[in-house]
CSV table of C-alpha atoms in Angstrom, one decimal:
chain,number,residue,atom,x,y,z
A,1,UNK,CA,58.2,22.8,-20.9
A,2,UNK,CA,60.8,23.8,-18.4
A,3,UNK,CA,59.7,24.7,-14.9
A,4,UNK,CA,60.5,28.3,-13.9
A,5,UNK,CA,58.4,28.6,-10.8
A,6,UNK,CA,59.5,27.0,-7.5
A,7,UNK,CA,57.0,24.6,-6.0
A,8,UNK,CA,56.4,22.3,-3.0
A,9,UNK,CA,56.5,18.7,-4.0
A,10,UNK,CA,53.9,16.2,-2.9
A,11,UNK,CA,54.2,15.6,0.9
A,12,UNK,CA,56.5,18.6,1.1
A,13,UNK,CA,59.8,16.9,0.1
A,14,UNK,CA,60.9,15.5,-3.3
A,15,UNK,CA,62.2,12.2,-1.8
A,16,UNK,CA,58.7,11.5,-0.3
A,17,UNK,CA,56.8,11.8,-3.6
A,18,UNK,CA,57.1,8.0,-4.3
A,19,UNK,CA,55.2,7.4,-1.0
A,20,UNK,CA,52.4,9.9,-1.7
A,21,UNK,CA,49.7,7.3,-2.5
A,22,UNK,CA,50.5,5.4,0.6
A,23,UNK,CA,50.4,8.5,2.8
A,24,UNK,CA,47.0,9.4,1.5
A,25,UNK,CA,45.7,5.9,2.2
A,26,UNK,CA,46.9,6.1,5.7
A,27,UNK,CA,45.8,9.6,6.7
A,28,UNK,CA,42.6,10.2,4.6
A,29,UNK,CA,39.3,8.5,4.0
A,30,UNK,CA,40.5,8.1,0.4
A,31,UNK,CA,37.5,6.3,-1.2
A,32,UNK,CA,35.1,8.9,0.4
A,33,UNK,CA,36.9,12.0,-0.5
A,34,UNK,CA,37.7,11.0,-4.1
A,35,UNK,CA,34.1,9.7,-4.6
A,36,UNK,CA,32.8,13.1,-3.5
A,37,UNK,CA,35.2,14.9,-5.8
A,38,UNK,CA,34.0,12.9,-8.8
A,39,UNK,CA,30.4,13.7,-7.8
A,40,UNK,CA,31.2,17.4,-7.7
A,41,UNK,CA,32.9,17.2,-11.1
A,42,UNK,CA,30.0,15.2,-12.6
A,43,UNK,CA,31.8,14.5,-15.9
A,44,UNK,CA,29.6,14.2,-19.0
A,45,UNK,CA,30.3,12.8,-22.4
A,46,UNK,CA,32.3,15.1,-24.7
A,47,UNK,CA,32.9,17.6,-22.0
A,48,UNK,CA,36.4,19.0,-22.0
A,49,UNK,CA,37.8,18.8,-18.4
A,50,UNK,CA,41.2,19.6,-17.0
A,51,UNK,CA,42.8,18.5,-13.8
A,52,UNK,CA,45.1,21.2,-12.5
A,53,UNK,CA,47.8,19.3,-10.6
A,54,UNK,CA,47.1,15.8,-11.6
A,55,UNK,CA,49.6,14.3,-9.1
A,56,UNK,CA,49.8,10.5,-9.3
A,57,UNK,CA,46.6,10.3,-11.6
A,58,UNK,CA,44.3,8.8,-9.0
A,59,UNK,CA,41.6,11.3,-9.8
A,60,UNK,CA,42.1,11.1,-13.5
A,61,UNK,CA,41.5,7.4,-13.4
A,62,UNK,CA,38.3,7.7,-11.4
A,63,UNK,CA,36.9,10.5,-13.6
A,64,UNK,CA,37.6,8.5,-16.7
A,65,UNK,CA,36.0,5.4,-15.1
A,66,UNK,CA,32.9,7.5,-14.3
A,67,UNK,CA,32.6,8.7,-17.9
A,68,UNK,CA,34.7,7.0,-20.5
A,69,UNK,CA,33.6,9.5,-23.2
A,70,UNK,CA,34.8,12.6,-21.4
A,71,UNK,CA,37.6,14.6,-23.0
A,72,UNK,CA,40.0,14.6,-20.1
A,73,UNK,CA,43.5,15.8,-19.6
A,74,UNK,CA,45.8,16.9,-16.9
A,75,UNK,CA,48.6,19.5,-16.2
A,76,UNK,CA,51.2,19.5,-13.4
A,77,UNK,CA,54.5,21.2,-12.6
A,78,UNK,CA,56.3,18.1,-11.2
A,79,UNK,CA,58.1,15.8,-13.7
A,80,UNK,CA,58.4,13.1,-11.1
A,81,UNK,CA,54.7,12.8,-10.5
A,82,UNK,CA,54.1,13.0,-14.2
A,83,UNK,CA,56.2,9.8,-14.7
A,84,UNK,CA,54.2,8.0,-12.0
A,85,UNK,CA,50.9,9.2,-13.5
A,86,UNK,CA,51.8,8.2,-17.0
A,87,UNK,CA,52.7,4.7,-15.8
A,88,UNK,CA,49.4,4.3,-14.0
A,89,UNK,CA,47.4,5.5,-17.1
A,90,UNK,CA,49.3,3.1,-19.4
A,91,UNK,CA,48.8,0.3,-16.9
A,92,UNK,CA,45.0,0.9,-17.1
A,93,UNK,CA,45.1,0.9,-20.9
A,94,UNK,CA,43.9,4.5,-21.0
A,95,UNK,CA,44.9,7.5,-23.1
A,96,UNK,CA,44.8,10.8,-21.0
A,97,UNK,CA,47.1,13.6,-22.2
A,98,UNK,CA,49.4,14.9,-19.5
A,99,UNK,CA,51.1,18.3,-19.8
A,100,UNK,CA,53.8,20.0,-17.8
A,101,UNK,CA,53.8,23.7,-17.3
A,102,UNK,CA,56.3,26.3,-16.1
A,103,UNK,CA,54.3,27.3,-13.0
A,104,UNK,CA,53.4,30.7,-14.6
A,105,UNK,CA,51.2,30.2,-17.7
A,106,UNK,CA,49.1,27.2,-18.5
A,107,UNK,CA,49.8,25.8,-22.0
A,108,UNK,CA,46.3,26.4,-23.2
A,109,UNK,CA,44.4,29.0,-25.1
A,110,UNK,CA,41.6,31.0,-23.6
A,111,UNK,CA,38.1,29.5,-23.1
A,112,UNK,CA,39.1,25.9,-23.6
A,113,UNK,CA,37.5,23.8,-20.9
A,114,UNK,CA,34.0,23.2,-19.6
A,115,UNK,CA,35.3,22.3,-16.2
A,116,UNK,CA,38.6,22.5,-14.3
A,117,UNK,CA,39.2,20.7,-11.0
A,118,UNK,CA,42.0,20.5,-8.6
A,119,UNK,CA,42.7,18.4,-5.5
A,120,UNK,CA,45.2,19.0,-2.7
A,121,UNK,CA,47.2,21.6,-4.6
A,122,UNK,CA,46.2,25.1,-3.4
A,123,UNK,CA,47.3,24.5,0.2
A,124,UNK,CA,50.8,24.2,-1.1
A,125,UNK,CA,50.8,27.7,-2.8
A,126,UNK,CA,51.5,31.1,-1.3
A,127,UNK,CA,48.9,33.8,-1.6
A,128,UNK,CA,50.4,35.4,-4.7
A,129,UNK,CA,50.7,32.0,-6.5
A,130,UNK,CA,47.2,30.9,-5.4
A,131,UNK,CA,45.7,34.0,-7.1
A,132,UNK,CA,47.8,33.8,-10.2
A,133,UNK,CA,46.9,30.1,-10.7
A,134,UNK,CA,43.2,30.8,-10.1
A,135,UNK,CA,43.4,33.6,-12.7
A,136,UNK,CA,44.9,31.1,-15.2
A,137,UNK,CA,42.2,28.6,-14.5
A,138,UNK,CA,39.6,31.4,-15.1
A,139,UNK,CA,41.3,32.2,-18.4
A,140,UNK,CA,41.3,28.7,-19.8
A,141,UNK,CA,37.7,28.0,-18.7
A,142,UNK,CA,34.9,28.6,-21.1
A,143,UNK,CA,32.2,31.2,-20.2
A,144,UNK,CA,29.9,29.6,-17.6
A,145,UNK,CA,32.6,27.0,-17.0
A,146,UNK,CA,32.8,25.4,-13.6
A,147,UNK,CA,35.7,25.3,-11.1
A,148,UNK,CA,35.9,22.6,-8.5
A,149,UNK,CA,38.7,22.7,-5.8
A,150,UNK,CA,39.0,19.9,-3.2
A,151,UNK,CA,41.5,21.0,-0.5
A,152,UNK,CA,41.9,21.8,3.1
A,153,UNK,CA,39.4,24.3,4.4
A,154,UNK,CA,38.6,26.2,7.5
A,155,UNK,CA,38.9,23.9,10.5
A,156,UNK,CA,35.5,22.8,11.7
A,157,UNK,CA,36.5,22.7,15.4
A,158,UNK,CA,39.6,22.9,17.6
A,159,UNK,CA,40.4,19.2,17.1
A,160,UNK,CA,40.5,19.7,13.3
A,161,UNK,CA,42.7,22.7,13.8
A,162,UNK,CA,45.2,20.8,16.0
A,163,UNK,CA,45.4,17.7,13.7
A,164,UNK,CA,45.9,19.9,10.7
A,165,UNK,CA,49.3,20.7,12.2
A,166,UNK,CA,50.7,17.5,10.6
A,167,UNK,CA,49.9,18.9,7.2
A,168,UNK,CA,51.5,22.2,8.1
A,169,UNK,CA,54.7,20.5,9.3
A,170,UNK,CA,55.0,18.8,5.9
A,171,UNK,CA,53.8,21.5,3.5
A,172,UNK,CA,54.7,24.6,5.5
A,173,UNK,CA,52.8,27.0,7.7
A,174,UNK,CA,53.0,30.0,5.4
A,175,UNK,CA,51.0,28.4,2.6
A,176,UNK,CA,48.6,26.3,4.6
A,177,UNK,CA,47.5,29.0,7.1
A,178,UNK,CA,45.4,30.6,4.4
A,179,UNK,CA,43.4,27.4,3.9
A,180,UNK,CA,42.8,26.7,7.6
A,181,UNK,CA,41.7,30.3,8.1
A,182,UNK,CA,39.0,29.8,5.5
A,183,UNK,CA,40.4,32.2,2.9
A,184,UNK,CA,40.0,30.1,-0.2
A,185,UNK,CA,36.6,31.5,-1.2
A,186,UNK,CA,38.1,35.0,-1.0
A,187,UNK,CA,41.0,34.1,-3.3
A,188,UNK,CA,38.6,32.4,-5.8
A,189,UNK,CA,36.5,35.6,-5.9
A,190,UNK,CA,39.6,37.8,-6.4
A,191,UNK,CA,40.5,35.7,-9.5
A,192,UNK,CA,37.2,36.7,-11.1
A,193,UNK,CA,34.9,33.8,-10.2
A,194,UNK,CA,31.4,34.1,-8.7
A,195,UNK,CA,28.7,31.7,-7.5
A,196,UNK,CA,31.3,30.5,-5.0
A,197,UNK,CA,30.2,27.8,-2.6
A,198,UNK,CA,31.6,25.4,-0.1
A,199,UNK,CA,29.7,22.5,-1.5
A,200,UNK,CA,30.7,20.0,1.1
A,201,UNK,CA,33.2,19.5,3.9
A,202,UNK,CA,34.4,16.3,5.7
A,203,UNK,CA,36.4,16.0,8.9
A,204,UNK,CA,39.5,13.7,8.5
A,205,UNK,CA,42.2,12.5,10.8
A,206,UNK,CA,44.3,15.5,9.8
A,207,UNK,CA,41.9,18.3,9.3
A,208,UNK,CA,38.7,19.6,7.6
A,209,UNK,CA,38.6,18.8,3.9
A,210,UNK,CA,36.4,21.0,1.7
A,211,UNK,CA,35.0,21.2,-1.8
A,212,UNK,CA,34.8,24.7,-3.3
A,213,UNK,CA,32.8,25.3,-6.4
A,214,UNK,CA,32.6,28.4,-8.6
A,215,UNK,CA,31.5,29.7,-12.0
A,216,UNK,CA,33.1,31.8,-14.7
A,217,UNK,CA,30.1,33.9,-15.4
A,218,UNK,CA,31.7,35.8,-18.2
A,219,UNK,CA,29.1,37.2,-20.7
A,220,UNK,CA,29.6,36.4,-24.3
A,221,UNK,CA,28.2,39.0,-26.8
A,222,UNK,CA,28.2,39.7,-30.5
A,223,UNK,CA,30.9,41.9,-31.9
A,224,UNK,CA,29.0,43.4,-34.8
A,225,UNK,CA,32.0,45.1,-36.3
A,226,UNK,CA,33.9,41.8,-36.6
A,227,UNK,CA,30.7,39.8,-37.2
A,228,UNK,CA,31.8,37.2,-34.6
A,229,UNK,CA,31.8,36.4,-30.9
A,230,UNK,CA,34.1,37.8,-28.2
A,231,UNK,CA,34.3,37.9,-24.5
A,232,UNK,CA,32.9,40.9,-22.7
A,233,UNK,CA,35.4,40.3,-19.9
């Protein structure tokens, strides 16, 4: 699928994408923040789970390792990271479908996934794109489906606010300001989700990293005229 929406590559610049994994290792407590993400996802056998913005597949590999019987797949806008991710998945002898999308509409029907998660994606999106993407995640989640977003959150203290400047230099101040100001829960709510929580936060060398969780509490009821089921929302 051809990309029609502009996007900020990993690390802010396309030529740095190949160094993304190294940059994460050097600047983040990688084992800790990825382990916490998998704990929040809590994959179960036969659950259908989507990673929005799979990047270099580090999270996909860990989720699959945690639960080999999970029905896992990923979607991203960046062809270059898809090539890196596909190589890693093949190297680990796994089969995880990877899809590209146009930056506007996810290539899935309504109510497809039990859980959707995302890691280090939303701080790269402007407000309008954040909300559009969240609405798409709402659409493809099943009723009562769970959303997990791991990304930069409100700075826990002045030091975290200052160190976050490095992220802002790479990824842009316009998109990252919303995160460090603590606006992610508001955006999630505006997309239709409720039961929104900051489930956990950790301080890193470059800012406060938070785990946002929410539910698609959309009621399903009987449509007696059609003798079937449909969404009330």
